[in-house]
Amino acid sequence: MRNGRWINCGLLFVLGLGFVAARAMAQDPRQQPTTPAPAKAPSMQAPVPAGKATQLPAAANQQLSNPLPEKQGIDPTTAVPPQVPVDLLAQNQPVIVKAEAYAGRPYGLGRVSFRLRGGDEMMDRTGAVMLSDRENRTLYPVITGSPFRTFLQNVIGDRAGGGDPDDMHHVWFLFKGDQPLDISISSSGLANIQVPVENARPRQFDRFLKQWWQAFNAANNDQIEASDYPPIVETYLTIMIGKRLGLEVPQRFKGNPDPLMQTFALLFNAESIRLETIQNSMLNGINPAPANLAMPQPIQWTPLVVNDLPAGIEIEPLAYCVPEECFYLRFGTWKNQIWLQRLLEEFGGDLGRMVQLRGFRYKIQSKFLNQLAIQSTEWDQLFGGNLIDDVAVIGTDTYFNDGSAVGVLLHAKNTLALANNLREKRQQFALANANLNATIQTIKFGEQTIELLSTPNNRYRSFYAVSGDCHLMTTSLKIAQRFLESGAGIRSLAQSAEFQFARYQIPLIRDDTVFVYMSSRFLQELLAPQYQIELRRRNRIVTEMMMLEIARLVATNEGLPRAEVPALIELGYLPANFGYRPDAGSFQAVGETWYDSIRGQRGFFIPIPDLELTNVTADEAAWFQSRASFFSDSIRSLDPMILAIKRFEYKNNIERVVFDGRVAPFGADKYGWLLARLGPPIKQEIAPNPNDIIRLQASMQGDENNPNVPPHQIFAAVQDALDPNVDLRPTSILRAIDTFRDTPGYVGAWPKAGYIDWVPGLGGAPDPLGYTYSRLLKLWRLQWDGFSIISFDQQRLENLKPHLRVLESERPAQVRLVIGDLVNSNLRNWANAVNYRRGWQTSVANVRFLNLLTQQFRIPPGLARPTAERMLDVELVCALGGKYELSQLPTGRQLWYSTAWPSFSRPVLPEEHAAPLLRWFRGLEMEVSRSETQFYVHGFLDIERQEPESSLPSFDMFGGFGKLFGK
């Protein structure tokens, strides 16, 4: 699915750009940060080049300390919420069956076998069963043979469990010294045992070590599979421990050798990049090569040519001030931005949580507007009035999590009034934040001026410039300068022929709610050497910040709380040459915040266009050149991407959002294995069955490897009916469901069988009724009147016979997708049950991670959550909508749990539970077709709103998609 992934990336980038930017603009950053309290500690030191350093706070050598979880309102040592979950009241003492320990160097090995009693299901599945010893000599314990393995088997279909009885557990651990151990096993109760330390034969010890290592890796794999947060800690621990003990380290992240996939991963800040960085640096060390080479030459793109543009194409005034290398997200009115903001707020706060339950939330939503030093409530009052005629978001990237180069562009109805208002508010903001050294200064740019409101650490960085009636507030000085140049007629978006052609295709008269345009220059600049190499450096810096924090936790747990970086390297906690930087910078923790000496505060780095990057290492040059060669040979040119969205009133509380888009298929020559299998656009479609609620149809054909596959249509459907034998009662939510087999659907082909013939075991001659059957797959095939259809249910195929026919469609397309209203269908309970199981699994995995920090690093439970969130730079959230709280056992021990969890011993699916998608989704129709260079997408999405607007145009006024994109 390589090609499918990059197509998804492109579509998500276009769609997500609008959602993320609007959400970012909607936050209210009224809570100002506090200056962290000083606390001396070791830090990495490196010379800072003159003229390039960002001013660090005065306490630049402070250690990252464990914060108190103020936002939870919990004292980590005393205060506990008043209610204790029923699952935690058991007070069952574990039954220790056997204990053994063997001396070794540098560590000994031990194992305790025990049983849990009924009532401790929650303790077990959340990883809250803990091993400890009186002298803190035990290290890296791992529990195996637990029902959590069975829990994973039921929930996600993992069948790799061991053979022990469900109630037998083994806790494996390392330990220091050779004296007897006073071991405690803590569940809802407490069991103690003194374990003598014996001397094992070398082969016996090696075998025991291998068993512990297998158990440690299996437990990490289970945790990574069950969770959806970035597995930074698990990856680091596995590699660090394995390398220090000379054990074989499993390499989970082999990396995708495909240059296009690597580039997309870097551009979209994929977590796999950071996981690969940890793995490669821990295993191989860091190359201290000097940055003594000049910047590589940029990729040589073939320029786009636009011919025969008609005269008189209407262009909005705002576009004349947009630099041609910027993306352009135009809302037209502030009211349209408010619509997107409120839509997201109604359904979970971001685009991802509208679709599925997630266990974490990136802390990026408020950074954009916050860094510009403007409060959203003020913007709503100011821009929702009579001062603004048009509004857009522009930028050269969308790296909100690490410091983006973006800005808000306004076209004023009254320039003088708007300028006076904005400058007054900026002055007030600077005065209110004088304790953070907020200042306002004026920067000359030719004959014009740019105003900068900022703090020394980049926490606030807001450039303000005016060109005619256009006003820009941006995080980037370079964008502010280019804005002034564009307003003066130098390389503006409105002047480019490709944008004029886009406005010819999607004219202003449409009055779109959202219009997204990414020019070819924007895409080319993202792939320029400065952007690519700086992105690579930033990923390494942020990754090494995480590694250093984890290494300090590990060293402290092993009795080295004040180890300097050289000692951490020597002892194997960090890789060789850790801290080396080709740009000669350094990073360090100040209180609870990480700072880079060149880029500023983590999360608020100086935007990439504002950094001067001149010299690179040989490795960086070779790395970029491999990508440049690939793009020059395989892609050559980049076409712009366009998405236009317009909303209508449909019926009741439902809005119908119509969308038209165009996405370039990068690398069609080299990555054409999927594109080649798409047949030509066709104007025929298979008639829908009355029971179909989801329908997909696609024109297909053979490719160069399968030239004998004839052109045909593939069609598939899910029907609004469930097998009555499928048990969907709430009490069955932990039972494994064979989702694919139980899905009430079918897949077919017409007028030739095409790829259906590839299904094994179904190639024989059909019986008189048209059927063949595969005993191996338990799959039926119907061949009837030119149709070839497969399903697990023969009766479903029989019911299709009267409805099999071909219809003429309104316009040609290669792919058609229709999804009905699932919330009012028979599939609702099934979808909710599957969604709930996944959400519960994710929520449990978060608490297992907090317990992992407590067990492996001896972090107090009350400090585990803020430590985890700071380390991963995310907010851990319960996917079921509950709150994570600390509870106290009768024994005095504190544990994390979620207020939304059901009983672990007798789980019941809550009647009120609804999958996020079912709360708002009421239908979708979409068509996709492809020309030689583009994908064309158009359709509509039905959204149920809590408070629908009454001023929307009726969908009856929609005149159809018409002659879209020249078709």
CSV table of C-alpha atoms in Angstrom, one decimal, residues 74 120 171 205 224 271 409 423 506 547 589 621 642 648 718 801 804 938 964:
chain,number,residue,atom,x,y,z
A,74,ILE,CA,-3.8,16.3,43.1
A,120,ASP,CA,-7.9,-8.1,40.9
A,171,VAL,CA,7.6,-11.4,37.5
A,205,PHE,CA,22.2,-18.3,34.0
A,224,ILE,CA,3.1,-0.8,22.0
A,271,GLU,CA,6.7,9.7,15.0
A,409,LEU,CA,-3.7,37.8,6.7
A,423,ARG,CA,-1.3,48.2,17.8
A,506,ILE,CA,-13.0,27.6,-9.0
A,547,MET,CA,16.5,10.6,25.4
A,589,ALA,CA,16.3,22.0,30.5
A,621,ALA,CA,24.7,16.4,1.8
A,642,ILE,CA,-6.7,22.7,-4.4
A,648,PHE,CA,-25.6,24.3,2.7
A,718,VAL,CA,-21.8,-3.4,3.5
A,801,LYS,CA,-29.9,-11.7,-7.9
A,804,LEU,CA,-28.1,-7.0,-10.4
A,938,HIS,CA,-15.8,16.0,-5.5
A,964,LEU,CA,-15.4,21.0,-12.8
